[in-house]
């Protein structure tokens, strides 16, 4: 066994992180056909350079540490300094106490830790004057400089209020797009670190940057609000160069930089697109000796974020590329169909006369007549802010010219072309998907191709909505809605490694938290901080099920990735939110003041809540929202209060905070009683809504002896509804799970495989390539409704495919160690299912297939882990085909057989006949 895939804080060889206690992890290359391979000890060595590491002139040497931990091991060497590079390697001892070779050498590099002492660069503003009611072309900035010697090492530290693209000597720096990313710019602004050693040379050099509006002052959120963080774009750049002689020089942004906004990007906005006039192109503007006499000097700017932070998450980059099919729509337009709804932009080439303007309009769908439309995205917006998603390009007319946007991304599958001067050749167009570069971790496949498409659609909705922050949708709002990610967190973390991305976003949720603990619906903010207390904004903030993301998201990450640091990081904010809920519960809504309520203190019946949201039969009516606004939504609010409180108690326990753990557990029990008192009759639910049953079961609110009855009722309701879904955002993630858990696995499968609306597969049969916001975002007559086609929330059912169908279950394990549960729940509605999940220890695989009257299971458990495999059969009903050597213990649990196994491959066969497989 050998350690491979060495990572630091989830990243391979990160450069410019600002964590002085970074965590190291590795996985294993294993020996084939051996069971129980595991690590019994490790030794990490670290040094200042690769050579010093080889020669064992060390900074840090752990010696042989007897442990099976191979993930999240905190660096404990001498205190890390700004700019320090640490080279490290690890060797491990296996179960036979055999030492491995040393791993390959990895490294991590620290950025600038002290925002006051390490930064010498000024903020600079390239614009001559700005009026906040107007929009301006993108600015270009440049500075020439001379290097006196050969360059040994060079780093560029750079950030902006706006979006920047950095250039050196005619080369674009790095592959990241939309930098510095989306945060609450006033509280937390990210900078990036680039290794630019190879782009510099002795003699004359030039550095440059293009600066656009982005999240800082461009449109954000549903209202398309501008200037959320400010009206003045600014850049801050610091280029640190070390010569081979050991001397160094630093080039900083200051008033000696030259600037112009007479460049080709005449307008830029993340939502509305770009206007590019190629006649304004500036040529070799980032090369030395470029004639910039018409440019002006940049002005000194000012920006004082509370924290200037390194980028510790994965960058946004260009990913998949798509070629279009050209279609001619009945209304006479030429439209490109890229076959996949994505977030990104189109690169194209074009030939035509100078000054000719062409347009590309990006949309998600065709309408019922087969014409291109944006109406599904526009209607929700206030009149004066119709969503554009447009690119206008003005030709320079000197032969074939190529272009792709820089400072905008669109949510689209179709592009309508306007005024194209030549025959539309599909080879001249490429759509490029743009999203955060998360490690893909989960794959699922089964015998139902529509379900497989649903999984792909979910993956694409995740990709399109994971652009530095988790958004509701990538076109209409593009906002970090808390409720949406709360619902999707488990599914999303099965499909991709979400930890570094989410850990970053949670910080923006927390810095925005209101003094009294309220968590805003959206983070980063989508209207200026000064407007937070305006009644129309504050009235809808702090919704239950949305604000609870601050507890549910860290808890889910901890369960899946086993790293309690996420709980530490968020502890204060989580606790403050639950305390806020407790304070709200103490108040009583005016309409209920006279009611007798023994649990008055524990019933959260005030404030606005979105409620279950997007239930199929409440669609299209503003009435439920209005009712919530006036009367609140005590059922949902009290349920989430009890639930978050319980999770918080669990987190407290994991962090060793025993007093808090006891306190919140008791509080949660009281709130739970309040819930039962108000919303059940002696523990029985009397409701016509599926969501009420799902919520009480999934959030664990019913007394044990009432759960089965409630689940049976839910199954009946689903059956009576012809196996069509009735839940909204909050309960959809859980409905199949609770059905499977309480003996209605077949009902869960039937619900999932339903194609008549409302259902998951209805959208698939309508040709969807992403998950829709509403169950019928396109209606039965193909009429697009006022709804986005790319909202991941309903894709949360993918969590059930992993957790129950394939059985890879993290949520029910005790986090923090390297043990998993694998408990597949097959049903005859699929003839096979298989999933793989790339855990922090390596791949877990689970497959089952029906072969005649037998079920065959195959599992792979990664090295250095153990699993409890739960088969749906009794002791005398199964046979071990492969893996006897790895089974440590077998026991029967009710009608199941539990096999406690070590790492390795396993195959079992069993007879069919078990209740959970009775359909086969
Ligand atoms: C968004 C959501 C969000 C909801 C609040 C919508 O406009 O697109 O997905 O959660 O508002 O209920």
PDB file of C-alpha atoms and ligand atoms in Angstrom, residues 222 380 471-473 476-479 481-484 521-522 543 546 608 610-611 613-614 625 729 773 788 791 793, ligand 1:
ATOM      1  CA  UNK A 222     -34.046  39.129  -8.725  1.00  0.00           C
ATOM      2  CA  UNK A 380     -40.872  37.651 -12.192  1.00  0.00           C
ATOM      3  CA  UNK A 471     -27.170  29.840  -6.431  1.00  0.00           C
ATOM      4  CA  UNK A 472     -30.858  29.207  -6.932  1.00  0.00           C
ATOM      5  CA  UNK A 473     -30.621  29.571 -10.697  1.00  0.00           C
ATOM      6  CA  UNK A 476     -33.003  35.088 -13.400  1.00  0.00           C
ATOM      7  CA  UNK A 477     -31.555  35.663  -9.929  1.00  0.00           C
ATOM      8  CA  UNK A 478     -28.156  33.961  -9.599  1.00  0.00           C
ATOM      9  CA  UNK A 479     -28.423  34.444  -5.863  1.00  0.00           C
ATOM     10  CA  UNK A 481     -30.422  31.333  -1.625  1.00  0.00           C
ATOM     11  CA  UNK A 482     -29.964  29.517   1.658  1.00  0.00           C
ATOM     12  CA  UNK A 483     -33.049  27.285   1.450  1.00  0.00           C
ATOM     13  CA  UNK A 484     -32.155  25.877  -1.938  1.00  0.00           C
ATOM     14  CA  UNK A 521     -32.293  34.521   2.889  1.00  0.00           C
ATOM     15  CA  UNK A 522     -29.477  35.129   0.452  1.00  0.00           C
ATOM     16  CA  UNK A 543     -37.302  32.435   7.022  1.00  0.00           C
ATOM     17  CA  UNK A 546     -33.890  28.949   4.762  1.00  0.00           C
ATOM     18  CA  UNK A 608     -42.603  35.560   7.463  1.00  0.00           C
ATOM     19  CA  UNK A 610     -41.503  30.797   2.642  1.00  0.00           C
ATOM     20  CA  UNK A 611     -43.053  27.624   3.989  1.00  0.00           C
ATOM     21  CA  UNK A 613     -42.627  26.493  -1.172  1.00  0.00           C
ATOM     22  CA  UNK A 614     -43.264  25.331  -4.746  1.00  0.00           C
ATOM     23  CA  UNK A 625     -47.270  33.845   0.389  1.00  0.00           C
ATOM     24  CA  UNK A 729     -38.570  22.561  -1.746  1.00  0.00           C
ATOM     25  CA  UNK A 773     -37.704  25.192 -10.499  1.00  0.00           C
ATOM     26  CA  UNK A 788     -36.578  28.811 -14.329  1.00  0.00           C
ATOM     27  CA  UNK A 791     -32.936  25.136 -10.063  1.00  0.00           C
ATOM     28  CA  UNK A 793     -33.604  21.856  -5.379  1.00  0.00           C
TER      29      UNK A 793
HETATM   30  C1  LIG B   1     -35.814  31.667  -5.723  1.00  0.00           C
HETATM   31  C2  LIG B   1     -35.680  30.465  -4.873  1.00  0.00           C
HETATM   32  C3  LIG B   1     -35.892  30.780  -3.459  1.00  0.00           C
HETATM   33  C4  LIG B   1     -37.236  31.414  -3.336  1.00  0.00           C
HETATM   34  C5  LIG B   1     -37.613  31.792  -1.956  1.00  0.00           C
HETATM   35  C6  LIG B   1     -37.131  32.297  -5.522  1.00  0.00           C
HETATM   36  O1  LIG B   1     -37.298  33.463  -6.232  1.00  0.00           O
HETATM   37  O2  LIG B   1     -35.533  31.403  -7.065  1.00  0.00           O
HETATM   38  O3  LIG B   1     -35.251  29.336  -5.346  1.00  0.00           O
HETATM   39  O4  LIG B   1     -35.606  29.806  -2.549  1.00  0.00           O
HETATM   40  O5  LIG B   1     -37.380  32.516  -4.181  1.00  0.00           O
HETATM   41  O6  LIG B   1     -38.649  31.123  -1.640  1.00  0.00           O
END
